Tab-separated table of C-alpha atoms and ligand atoms in Angstrom:
chain	number	residue	atom	x	y	z
M	1272	MET	CA	-37.508	-32.105	-30.476
M	1273	ASN	CA	-35.527	-31.837	-27.241
M	1274	ASN	CA	-36.565	-34.268	-24.396
M	1275	HIS	CA	-38.234	-32.334	-21.862
M	1276	ILE	CA	-36.209	-32.782	-18.942
M	1277	ALA	CA	-36.999	-31.205	-15.344
M	1278	LEU	CA	-34.893	-31.082	-12.167
M	1279	PHE	CA	-36.967	-31.479	-9.052
M	1280	PRO	CA	-34.371	-29.818	-6.211
M	1281	GLY	CA	-35.014	-30.070	-2.534
M	1282	SER	CA	-33.680	-31.515	0.884
M	1283	PHE	CA	-35.966	-34.350	1.222
M	1284	ASP	CA	-34.948	-34.357	5.011
M	1285	PRO	CA	-37.220	-36.732	5.329
M	1286	ILE	CA	-39.041	-37.405	1.562
M	1287	THR	CA	-42.536	-37.141	2.362
M	1288	ILE	CA	-46.020	-38.170	0.713
M	1289	GLY	CA	-46.371	-34.548	-0.167
M	1290	HIS	CA	-43.203	-34.486	-2.422
M	1291	ILE	CA	-44.077	-38.032	-3.637
M	1292	ASP	CA	-47.659	-36.592	-5.072
M	1293	ILE	CA	-45.803	-33.752	-6.627
M	1294	ILE	CA	-43.485	-36.145	-8.467
M	1295	ASN	CA	-46.451	-38.669	-9.485
M	1296	ARG	CA	-48.722	-35.856	-10.797
M	1297	SER	CA	-45.526	-34.082	-12.644
M	1298	ILE	CA	-44.402	-37.251	-14.499
M	1299	ASP	CA	-46.360	-37.281	-17.815
M	1300	LEU	CA	-45.576	-33.498	-17.953
M	1301	PHE	CA	-42.111	-34.496	-18.792
M	1302	ASP	CA	-39.666	-36.925	-20.357
M	1303	LYS	CA	-37.679	-37.176	-17.506
M	1304	ILE	CA	-37.460	-35.817	-13.919
M	1305	ILE	CA	-34.366	-35.662	-12.193
M	1306	ILE	CA	-34.983	-35.893	-8.308
M	1307	ALA	CA	-32.034	-33.947	-6.934
M	1308	VAL	CA	-30.842	-33.352	-3.567
M	1309	GLY	CA	-29.232	-30.298	-2.572
M	1310	VAL	CA	-26.484	-30.056	-0.566
M	1311	ASN	CA	-25.205	-27.132	1.341
M	1312	ALA	CA	-22.391	-26.716	3.549
M	1313	GLN	CA	-23.910	-24.070	5.518
M	1314	LYS	CA	-27.093	-26.223	6.283
M	1315	LYS	CA	-27.205	-28.901	8.589
M	1316	ASN	CA	-29.711	-31.523	7.839
M	1317	TYR	CA	-31.158	-34.421	10.179
M	1318	PHE	CA	-31.299	-37.327	7.876
M	1319	THR	CA	-27.693	-37.899	5.958
M	1320	LEU	CA	-27.248	-37.802	2.081
M	1321	GLU	CA	-26.514	-41.449	1.665
M	1322	MET	CA	-30.028	-42.171	3.770
M	1323	ARG	CA	-32.209	-39.459	1.550
M	1324	LEU	CA	-30.915	-41.066	-1.409
M	1325	LYS	CA	-31.237	-44.558	-0.490
M	1326	TRP	CA	-34.922	-43.726	0.062
M	1327	LEU	CA	-35.691	-41.918	-3.249
M	1328	HIS	CA	-33.657	-44.927	-4.969
M	1329	GLU	CA	-36.254	-47.395	-2.889
M	1330	ILE	CA	-39.190	-45.594	-3.684
M	1331	PHE	CA	-38.682	-44.723	-7.550
M	1332	GLN	CA	-36.318	-47.579	-8.574
M	1333	VAL	CA	-38.893	-49.095	-10.863
M	1334	HIS	CA	-39.747	-45.769	-12.677
M	1335	GLU	CA	-37.685	-45.356	-15.929
M	1336	LYS	CA	-38.547	-41.976	-16.298
M	1337	ILE	CA	-37.042	-41.048	-12.666
M	1338	GLU	CA	-33.196	-39.846	-11.909
M	1339	ILE	CA	-32.009	-39.532	-8.424
M	1340	THR	CA	-28.770	-37.869	-7.614
M	1341	ASN	CA	-27.309	-34.919	-5.457
M	1342	TYR	CA	-25.440	-31.761	-6.284
M	1343	GLU	CA	-23.705	-29.135	-4.759
M	1344	GLY	CA	-23.749	-25.221	-5.760
M	1345	LEU	CA	-26.360	-23.397	-8.187
M	1346	THR	CA	-29.086	-25.300	-8.953
M	1347	VAL	CA	-29.419	-23.656	-12.356
M	1348	ASN	CA	-25.773	-24.397	-13.315
M	1349	PHE	CA	-26.596	-28.320	-12.133
M	1350	CYS	CA	-29.711	-28.023	-14.769
M	1351	LYS	CA	-27.350	-26.850	-17.516
M	1352	GLU	CA	-24.800	-29.667	-16.502
M	1353	LYS	CA	-27.888	-32.239	-16.925
M	1354	ASN	CA	-29.175	-30.571	-19.922
M	1355	ALA	CA	-32.582	-30.027	-17.869
M	1356	GLN	CA	-34.425	-26.975	-19.046
M	1357	PHE	CA	-37.321	-26.903	-16.017
M	1358	ILE	CA	-37.082	-26.562	-12.404
M	1359	LEU	CA	-40.002	-28.292	-10.816
M	1360	ARG	CA	-41.467	-27.163	-7.348
M	1361	GLY	CA	-44.211	-27.844	-5.127
M	1362	LEU	CA	-46.448	-24.787	-3.772
M	1363	ARG	CA	-48.281	-25.616	-0.744
M	1364	ASN	CA	-49.294	-21.997	0.530
M	1365	THR	CA	-48.905	-18.240	-0.224
M	1366	ILE	CA	-45.832	-18.430	2.190
M	1367	ASP	CA	-44.336	-21.063	-0.238
M	1368	PHE	CA	-45.657	-18.718	-3.052
M	1369	GLU	CA	-43.652	-15.739	-1.669
M	1370	TYR	CA	-40.800	-17.595	-1.303
M	1371	GLU	CA	-40.485	-19.545	-4.457
M	1372	LYS	CA	-41.314	-16.322	-6.342
M	1373	THR	CA	-38.156	-14.665	-5.054
M	1374	ILE	CA	-35.964	-17.753	-6.016
M	1375	ALA	CA	-37.421	-18.297	-9.535
M	1376	ALA	CA	-36.824	-14.545	-10.337
M	1377	LEU	CA	-33.272	-14.810	-8.953
M	1378	ASN	CA	-32.848	-18.051	-11.190
M	1379	ARG	CA	-34.264	-16.386	-14.399
M	1380	SER	CA	-31.993	-13.651	-13.674
M	1381	VAL	CA	-28.941	-15.613	-13.786
M	1382	GLU	CA	-30.149	-18.247	-16.418
M	1383	ASP	CA	-33.364	-16.950	-18.670
M	1384	SER	CA	-33.106	-20.375	-20.610
M	1385	ILE	CA	-34.525	-22.346	-17.525
M	1386	GLU	CA	-38.200	-22.138	-16.478
M	1387	THR	CA	-39.724	-22.984	-13.317
M	1388	ILE	CA	-42.595	-24.889	-13.429
M	1389	PHE	CA	-44.967	-24.736	-10.117
M	1390	VAL	CA	-47.611	-27.566	-9.268
M	1391	MET	CA	-49.907	-26.791	-6.578
M	1392	THR	CA	-50.039	-29.505	-3.682
M	1393	ALA	CA	-53.238	-31.454	-3.583
M	1394	PRO	CA	-55.420	-30.120	-0.047
M	1395	GLU	CA	-54.774	-33.330	1.777
M	1396	TYR	CA	-51.174	-32.703	1.684
M	1397	SER	CA	-50.455	-28.999	1.999
M	1398	HIS	CA	-49.998	-29.333	5.502
M	1399	ILE	CA	-47.085	-31.352	5.255
M	1400	ASN	CA	-43.302	-30.400	5.776
M	1401	SER	CA	-40.220	-31.775	6.418
M	1402	THR	CA	-39.477	-29.796	9.375
M	1403	ILE	CA	-42.972	-30.897	11.296
M	1404	VAL	CA	-41.918	-34.560	10.336
M	1405	ARG	CA	-38.622	-34.328	11.797
M	1406	GLU	CA	-40.187	-32.716	15.251
M	1407	LEU	CA	-42.425	-35.659	15.301
M	1408	ILE	CA	-40.016	-38.314	14.762
M	1409	ARG	CA	-37.379	-36.476	17.425
M	1410	TYR	CA	-40.000	-36.416	20.052
M	1411	LYS	CA	-41.706	-39.862	19.207
M	1412	GLY	CA	-44.852	-38.340	17.707
M	1413	LYS	CA	-46.920	-40.263	15.187
M	1414	PHE	CA	-45.821	-39.614	11.471
M	1415	ASP	CA	-46.835	-42.828	9.850
M	1416	HIS	CA	-49.201	-40.890	7.779
M	1417	LEU	CA	-46.753	-38.169	6.559
M	1418	VAL	CA	-43.785	-40.427	4.984
M	1419	PRO	CA	-43.441	-43.323	2.590
M	1420	ALA	CA	-43.345	-46.921	4.520
M	1421	CYS	CA	-39.295	-46.822	3.887
M	1422	VAL	CA	-38.933	-43.659	5.837
M	1423	MET	CA	-41.083	-44.940	8.708
M	1424	ARG	CA	-39.221	-48.085	8.989
M	1425	ASP	CA	-35.670	-46.560	8.887
M	1426	ALA	CA	-36.772	-43.764	11.116
M	1427	MET	CA	-37.946	-45.880	13.431
M	1428	GLN	CA	-34.870	-47.444	14.119
M	1429	GLN	CA	-32.876	-44.140	14.995
X	766	LIG	P1	-36.176	-27.124	-0.240
X	766	LIG	O1	-35.044	-27.252	1.053
X	766	LIG	O2	-35.395	-26.806	-1.216
X	766	LIG	O3	-37.720	-26.419	0.409
X	766	LIG	P2	-37.922	-29.639	0.400
X	766	LIG	O4	-37.325	-30.806	0.743
X	766	LIG	O5	-38.255	-28.968	1.863
X	766	LIG	O6	-36.492	-28.704	-0.144
X	766	LIG	O7	-39.140	-29.225	-0.878
X	766	LIG	C1	-38.657	-29.598	-1.841
X	766	LIG	C2	-39.630	-29.233	-3.038
X	766	LIG	O8	-41.014	-29.640	-2.369
X	766	LIG	C3	-40.261	-27.597	-3.092
X	766	LIG	O9	-40.802	-27.554	-3.586
X	766	LIG	C4	-41.397	-27.717	-1.899
X	766	LIG	O10	-42.307	-26.784	-1.870
X	766	LIG	C5	-41.838	-29.058	-2.390
X	766	LIG	N1	-42.689	-29.563	-1.117
X	766	LIG	C6	-42.344	-29.781	0.369
X	766	LIG	N2	-43.124	-30.283	1.060
X	766	LIG	C7	-44.496	-30.641	-0.020
X	766	LIG	C8	-45.789	-31.207	0.210
X	766	LIG	N3	-46.202	-31.422	1.376
X	766	LIG	N4	-46.613	-31.189	-0.984
X	766	LIG	C9	-46.391	-30.485	-1.934
X	766	LIG	N5	-44.964	-30.206	-2.220
X	766	LIG	C10	-44.177	-30.329	-1.448
């Protein structure tokens, strides 16, 4: 039987405890999860790609079912390159739902062999998003309850 491989694409700018929760809760569903940092030339990120990858490696290095990488271009093309049959996405609220529904439909129209799987965010994490975390970091608000320890450590030194 085929290995069930899921790609978890995102900016992870920075990774939050909400992302980590989705990954931890999804890990038993798949043989492998590839956490893929999407690089978009049009999008300006707050943290460097190197820093975002470093954090992901630090958090998940002991996990043999998790691979960490980055990619450019269409997510479905990268799925094919990695033999991933699934795209994993987290859903926090109806705004996420509407947005994700469109992207999933588009991806399906391009490549119907790849299925998008949604995991609902745990209620205690549904208010967390990377944009707010970046604002808190930029303006020196409290953010240690929203991110893993490695992000806290490095972001404080910025
Ligand atoms: P993107 O720029 O692709 O939206 P993000 O890094 O913001 O990248 O998000 C990657 C994935 O993680 C998305 O599926 C998003 O819905 C999910 N996600 C983001 N924040 C949370 C959270 N607090 N709880 C659960 N899932 C989340």
